[in-house]
Amino acid sequence: QMPCAGGMRCPDRCQARGGSNNKSKQVIVLVIILLLQQWGKYNVMASASSNSDGSTTTAGTVSSLLRCVSKWMMMVEEDRATRPFVTLSFAQSLDGKIALSSSSSSNFPISCPESLIWTHALRSVHDAVLVGSETMRTDNPRLTVRLWGECLPNPRPVVLDTHLRCDYTHCRAKNLIVCCSEEAVAARGLDDKKRDDTNITLLPCTVSSSSSHLDLRDVLGKLRMKFGIHSIMVEGGARVLSNFLNEELADCMCVTISPMVLGLNGLTAFQHLTNAQEAPALSDVVWKQIGVDSILLRKIQ
């Protein structure tokens, strides 16, 4: 099990630790994690990870980006103890499309193989990875870090399934947390304890009074309090990404931009964004190239 990182990847975090001592442990463990990640993956990736000019390897670029995210996590952790750090992450085409509208799966290969390694690496520094019920139903994702490091612990997979409409019989994600409404749990005669037959834990949450969706603040608060989750990577779909911005619950955004055009058949990431006039300010912009893709990493103020 990973040593305590004082708020990241530690579900049994001791709340009584002193602030200064806890911060020192955060720094030490973060350095160890990043060194292990870079050392463990370098030989595997180096043969196919050089840019066209041979100047940078994928491993080095990924490690640089991870340091940025980890630094922002630590800054937020010092100032806030009410909800987890939230990273919005998605891949898009040059014309801003994240999937084909005519496809039965949103897992259309937009990003290059090297960028997929980056996505798995970004998961590795988060306690949990969250998707919506539509993504879970159509893609059945594993949400692991296998391409970055098989020896690293996987983040806890989380799905937003308000009415428990997904079939989890053949779910590929392990140790899944399903956030749903209290009414859905009551209707099925279930409780919020782990069900060994389906490898899931039900987490009843409040439904927003202004919509039929789960109250994301309640979801984040319960994930932190009940499961010790201090950082979450949100991977979609479009409605979920939009809702996190609408509720001003995002701290970081990672966009993988692929040099392809999907045209009119594509779906946009924030087609459900309602507060476009009050879009969040973005700072600390970082641009990197991985394979043929461009990675945009931005902190949201």
Coordinates of C-alpha atoms in Angstrom, one line a residue:
Q1 CA 0.0 0.0 0.0
M2 CA 1.2 3.5 -0.8
P3 CA 2.6 5.5 2.2
C4 CA 0.5 8.3 3.4
A5 CA 0.7 11.4 1.2
G6 CA -1.2 13.6 3.6
G7 CA -4.4 13.9 1.5
M8 CA -3.6 12.2 -1.8
R9 CA -4.0 8.5 -2.2
C10 CA -4.6 7.9 1.5
P11 CA -8.1 6.8 2.4
D12 CA -7.2 6.4 6.1
R13 CA -5.7 9.8 6.5
C14 CA -5.3 10.8 10.1
Q15 CA -7.0 14.1 10.7
A16 CA -5.0 14.8 13.9
R17 CA -1.6 15.3 12.3
G18 CA 0.1 18.6 12.6
G19 CA 0.0 20.9 9.6
S20 CA 3.7 21.4 9.1
N21 CA 4.6 17.7 9.7
N22 CA 1.8 16.7 7.2
K23 CA 3.1 19.1 4.6
S24 CA 6.6 17.7 4.9
K25 CA 5.4 14.2 4.3
Q26 CA 3.4 15.4 1.3
V27 CA 6.5 16.8 -0.3
I28 CA 8.7 13.7 0.4
V29 CA 6.1 11.2 -0.8
L30 CA 5.3 13.2 -4.0
V31 CA 9.0 13.3 -4.9
I32 CA 9.2 9.5 -4.4
I33 CA 6.1 8.8 -6.4
L34 CA 7.2 10.9 -9.4
L35 CA 10.7 9.4 -9.4
L36 CA 9.3 5.9 -9.3
Q37 CA 6.9 6.7 -12.1
Q38 CA 9.6 8.2 -14.4
W39 CA 12.2 5.5 -13.6
G40 CA 9.8 2.6 -13.9
K41 CA 8.3 3.7 -17.3
Y42 CA 11.3 5.2 -19.0
N43 CA 12.9 2.1 -20.6
V44 CA 9.5 0.9 -21.8
M45 CA 8.5 4.2 -23.4
A46 CA 11.7 5.7 -24.6
S47 CA 12.0 3.6 -27.8
A48 CA 8.7 5.2 -29.2
S49 CA 8.5 8.4 -27.2
S50 CA 10.7 10.9 -29.0
N51 CA 9.3 14.0 -30.6
S52 CA 10.0 14.5 -34.3
D53 CA 13.1 16.5 -33.5
G54 CA 14.3 14.0 -30.8
S55 CA 14.4 16.7 -28.2
T56 CA 12.0 15.4 -25.6
T57 CA 10.8 11.9 -24.4
T58 CA 7.2 11.2 -23.5
A59 CA 8.4 10.0 -20.1
G60 CA 10.0 13.4 -19.4
T61 CA 7.1 15.4 -20.6
V62 CA 4.6 13.3 -18.6
S63 CA 6.6 13.7 -15.4
S64 CA 6.8 17.5 -15.9
L65 CA 3.1 17.7 -16.3
L66 CA 2.5 15.5 -13.2
R67 CA 4.6 17.9 -11.1
C68 CA 2.4 20.8 -12.1
V69 CA -0.8 19.0 -11.2
S70 CA 0.7 17.7 -7.9
K71 CA 1.8 21.2 -7.0
W72 CA -1.7 22.6 -7.6
M73 CA -3.2 19.8 -5.5
M74 CA -1.0 20.7 -2.6
M75 CA -1.8 24.4 -2.8
V76 CA -5.6 23.7 -2.8
E77 CA -5.3 21.2 0.0
E78 CA -3.8 23.8 2.3
D79 CA -6.7 26.2 1.7
R80 CA -9.7 23.9 1.5
A81 CA -10.9 20.9 3.5
T82 CA -14.5 20.7 2.2
R83 CA -14.2 18.8 -1.1
P84 CA -11.7 17.0 -3.2
F85 CA -9.4 18.6 -5.8
V86 CA -11.2 18.2 -9.2
T87 CA -9.4 17.8 -12.6
L88 CA -11.5 17.8 -15.8
S89 CA -9.8 15.7 -18.5
F90 CA -10.8 15.0 -22.0
A91 CA -9.5 14.6 -25.6
Q92 CA -10.8 16.6 -28.5
S93 CA -10.2 17.2 -32.2
L94 CA -9.0 20.5 -33.7
D95 CA -12.6 21.6 -34.1
G96 CA -13.4 20.9 -30.5
K97 CA -15.2 17.6 -30.8
I98 CA -14.8 14.8 -28.2
A99 CA -16.8 12.0 -29.8
L100 CA -18.7 11.1 -32.9
S101 CA -22.5 11.6 -32.5
S102 CA -23.2 8.6 -34.7
S103 CA -20.9 6.3 -32.7
S104 CA -22.4 3.7 -30.3
S105 CA -19.3 4.3 -28.1
S106 CA -17.8 7.6 -26.9
N107 CA -14.5 5.8 -26.8
F108 CA -13.6 6.8 -30.3
P109 CA -9.8 7.0 -30.7
I110 CA -9.1 10.7 -30.9
S111 CA -5.8 10.9 -29.1
C112 CA -2.6 9.1 -30.1
P113 CA -1.1 6.1 -28.1
E114 CA 1.4 8.3 -26.4
S115 CA -1.3 10.6 -25.1
L116 CA -3.2 7.6 -23.7
I117 CA -0.1 6.9 -21.6
W118 CA -0.4 10.5 -20.3
T119 CA -4.0 10.0 -19.4
H120 CA -3.1 6.9 -17.3
A121 CA -0.3 8.8 -15.7
L122 CA -2.7 11.6 -14.8
R123 CA -5.0 9.1 -13.2
S124 CA -2.2 7.8 -11.1
V125 CA -1.9 11.0 -9.0
H126 CA -5.6 11.1 -8.3
D127 CA -7.5 9.2 -5.6
A128 CA -10.5 8.6 -7.9
V129 CA -11.6 8.7 -11.5
L130 CA -15.2 9.7 -12.2
V131 CA -17.5 9.2 -15.2
G132 CA -21.2 9.6 -15.9
S133 CA -23.6 6.7 -16.4
E134 CA -23.8 7.1 -20.1
T135 CA -20.0 6.7 -20.4
M136 CA -20.1 3.7 -18.2
R137 CA -23.0 2.1 -20.1
T138 CA -21.5 2.6 -23.6
D139 CA -17.8 2.2 -22.9
N140 CA -17.6 0.0 -19.8
P141 CA -14.1 1.5 -19.0
R142 CA -11.6 0.0 -16.7
L143 CA -10.3 3.4 -15.5
T144 CA -6.8 2.0 -14.5
V145 CA -3.2 3.2 -14.7
R146 CA -2.0 0.1 -16.4
L147 CA -0.2 1.9 -19.3
W148 CA 1.8 4.1 -16.9
G149 CA 2.7 1.6 -14.2
E150 CA 1.3 -1.8 -13.4
C151 CA 2.8 -1.8 -10.0
L152 CA 1.0 1.5 -9.1
P153 CA -2.3 1.4 -7.2
N154 CA -5.3 2.3 -9.3
P155 CA -7.5 5.2 -8.4
R156 CA -11.0 4.4 -7.1
P157 CA -13.5 4.3 -10.0
V158 CA -16.7 6.4 -9.4
V159 CA -19.8 6.6 -11.6
L160 CA -22.7 9.0 -11.4
D161 CA -25.8 6.9 -11.9
T162 CA -28.8 8.8 -10.4
H163 CA -31.5 6.2 -11.0
L164 CA -29.3 3.0 -11.1
R165 CA -30.0 2.4 -14.7
C166 CA -26.6 0.8 -15.6
D167 CA -26.1 -3.0 -15.5
Y168 CA -23.0 -3.7 -13.5
T169 CA -23.0 -7.4 -14.0
H170 CA -20.0 -7.4 -16.4
C171 CA -18.5 -4.1 -15.2
R172 CA -14.7 -4.0 -15.9
A173 CA -14.0 -1.3 -13.3
K174 CA -13.0 -2.9 -10.0
N175 CA -14.1 -1.7 -6.5
L176 CA -16.6 0.7 -8.1
I177 CA -18.4 3.5 -6.2
V178 CA -21.8 4.1 -7.6
C179 CA -23.3 7.5 -6.6
C180 CA -27.1 7.4 -6.9
S181 CA -30.2 8.9 -5.4
E182 CA -31.6 7.7 -2.1
E183 CA -34.8 6.9 -3.8
A184 CA -33.1 4.6 -6.2
V185 CA -31.5 2.7 -3.4
A186 CA -34.8 2.4 -1.5
A187 CA -36.7 1.3 -4.6
R188 CA -34.3 -1.6 -5.1
G189 CA -34.3 -2.5 -1.4
L190 CA -30.5 -2.1 -1.3
D191 CA -28.2 -0.4 1.2
D192 CA -25.0 1.5 0.9
K193 CA -22.7 -1.3 1.9
K194 CA -20.5 -3.1 -0.5
R195 CA -22.2 -5.8 -2.6
D196 CA -19.7 -8.6 -3.2
D197 CA -21.7 -10.1 -6.1
T198 CA -21.3 -7.0 -8.2
N199 CA -18.1 -5.5 -6.8
I200 CA -19.7 -2.1 -6.2
T201 CA -20.4 0.2 -3.3
L202 CA -23.6 2.2 -3.4
L203 CA -23.3 5.8 -2.2
P204 CA -26.8 7.5 -1.8
C205 CA -26.6 11.2 -2.5
T206 CA -28.9 14.2 -2.7
V207 CA -30.6 15.1 -5.9
S208 CA -30.4 18.8 -6.9
S209 CA -33.6 20.7 -6.4
S210 CA -33.1 22.6 -9.6
S211 CA -32.5 19.5 -11.8
S212 CA -32.9 15.8 -11.9
H213 CA -29.2 15.2 -11.4
L214 CA -27.2 14.4 -8.3
D215 CA -26.0 17.4 -6.3
L216 CA -22.3 17.4 -7.1
R217 CA -21.3 19.3 -3.9
D218 CA -23.0 16.5 -1.9
V219 CA -21.3 13.8 -4.0
L220 CA -17.9 15.4 -3.6
G221 CA -18.4 15.9 0.2
K222 CA -19.5 12.3 0.8
L223 CA -16.6 10.9 -1.3
R224 CA -14.2 12.8 0.8
M225 CA -15.7 12.1 4.2
K226 CA -16.7 8.5 3.7
F227 CA -13.9 7.2 1.4
G228 CA -11.0 9.6 2.1
I229 CA -10.9 10.8 -1.5
H230 CA -9.0 14.1 -1.8
S231 CA -8.6 14.3 -5.6
I232 CA -10.8 13.3 -8.4
M233 CA -10.2 13.1 -12.2
V234 CA -13.4 13.6 -14.2
E235 CA -13.3 12.1 -17.6
G236 CA -16.8 12.7 -18.9
G237 CA -19.1 12.5 -20.6
A238 CA -20.1 16.0 -22.0
R239 CA -22.9 16.6 -19.6
V240 CA -20.8 15.7 -16.5
L241 CA -18.0 17.9 -17.6
S242 CA -20.4 20.8 -18.2
N243 CA -22.1 20.3 -14.8
F244 CA -18.8 20.5 -12.9
L245 CA -18.1 23.9 -14.6
N246 CA -21.7 25.1 -14.1
E247 CA -21.4 24.4 -10.4
E248 CA -17.9 25.9 -10.2
L249 CA -16.4 22.7 -8.8
A250 CA -13.3 22.3 -11.0
D251 CA -9.8 23.2 -10.1
C252 CA -7.8 22.0 -13.1
M253 CA -8.4 21.3 -16.7
C254 CA -6.4 19.0 -19.0
V255 CA -7.3 19.0 -22.7
T256 CA -5.6 16.6 -25.2
I257 CA -5.9 18.2 -28.7
S258 CA -5.5 15.8 -31.6
P259 CA -4.7 17.0 -35.2
M260 CA -7.9 15.7 -36.7
V261 CA -11.2 17.2 -37.7
L262 CA -14.5 15.4 -36.9
G263 CA -16.8 18.0 -38.5
L264 CA -20.6 18.1 -38.0
N265 CA -20.8 14.6 -36.7
G266 CA -18.9 15.5 -33.6
L267 CA -20.0 16.2 -30.1
T268 CA -18.5 19.1 -28.1
A269 CA -17.3 18.8 -24.5
F270 CA -19.3 21.6 -23.0
Q271 CA -22.4 21.6 -25.0
H272 CA -24.4 21.7 -21.7
L273 CA -22.5 24.6 -20.3
T274 CA -25.1 27.2 -19.0
N275 CA -22.8 29.8 -17.5
A276 CA -20.8 30.7 -20.6
Q277 CA -20.9 34.4 -19.8
E278 CA -19.3 33.6 -16.5
A279 CA -16.7 31.1 -17.6
P280 CA -14.0 30.4 -15.0
A281 CA -10.8 32.3 -15.2
L282 CA -7.8 30.1 -16.2
S283 CA -4.3 30.6 -15.1
D284 CA -0.9 28.8 -15.0
V285 CA -1.2 27.6 -18.6
V286 CA 1.1 24.8 -19.6
W287 CA 1.5 23.6 -23.2
K288 CA 3.3 20.3 -24.1
Q289 CA 3.5 18.0 -27.1
I290 CA 3.1 14.3 -26.6
G291 CA 3.3 12.3 -29.8
V292 CA 1.3 14.1 -32.5
D293 CA -1.1 15.6 -29.9
S294 CA -0.9 18.9 -27.9
I295 CA -1.6 18.8 -24.2
L296 CA -3.2 21.9 -22.6
L297 CA -3.0 22.0 -18.8
R298 CA -4.6 24.9 -17.0
K299 CA -5.4 25.8 -13.4
I300 CA -8.9 27.1 -12.8
Q301 CA -9.2 30.0 -10.4

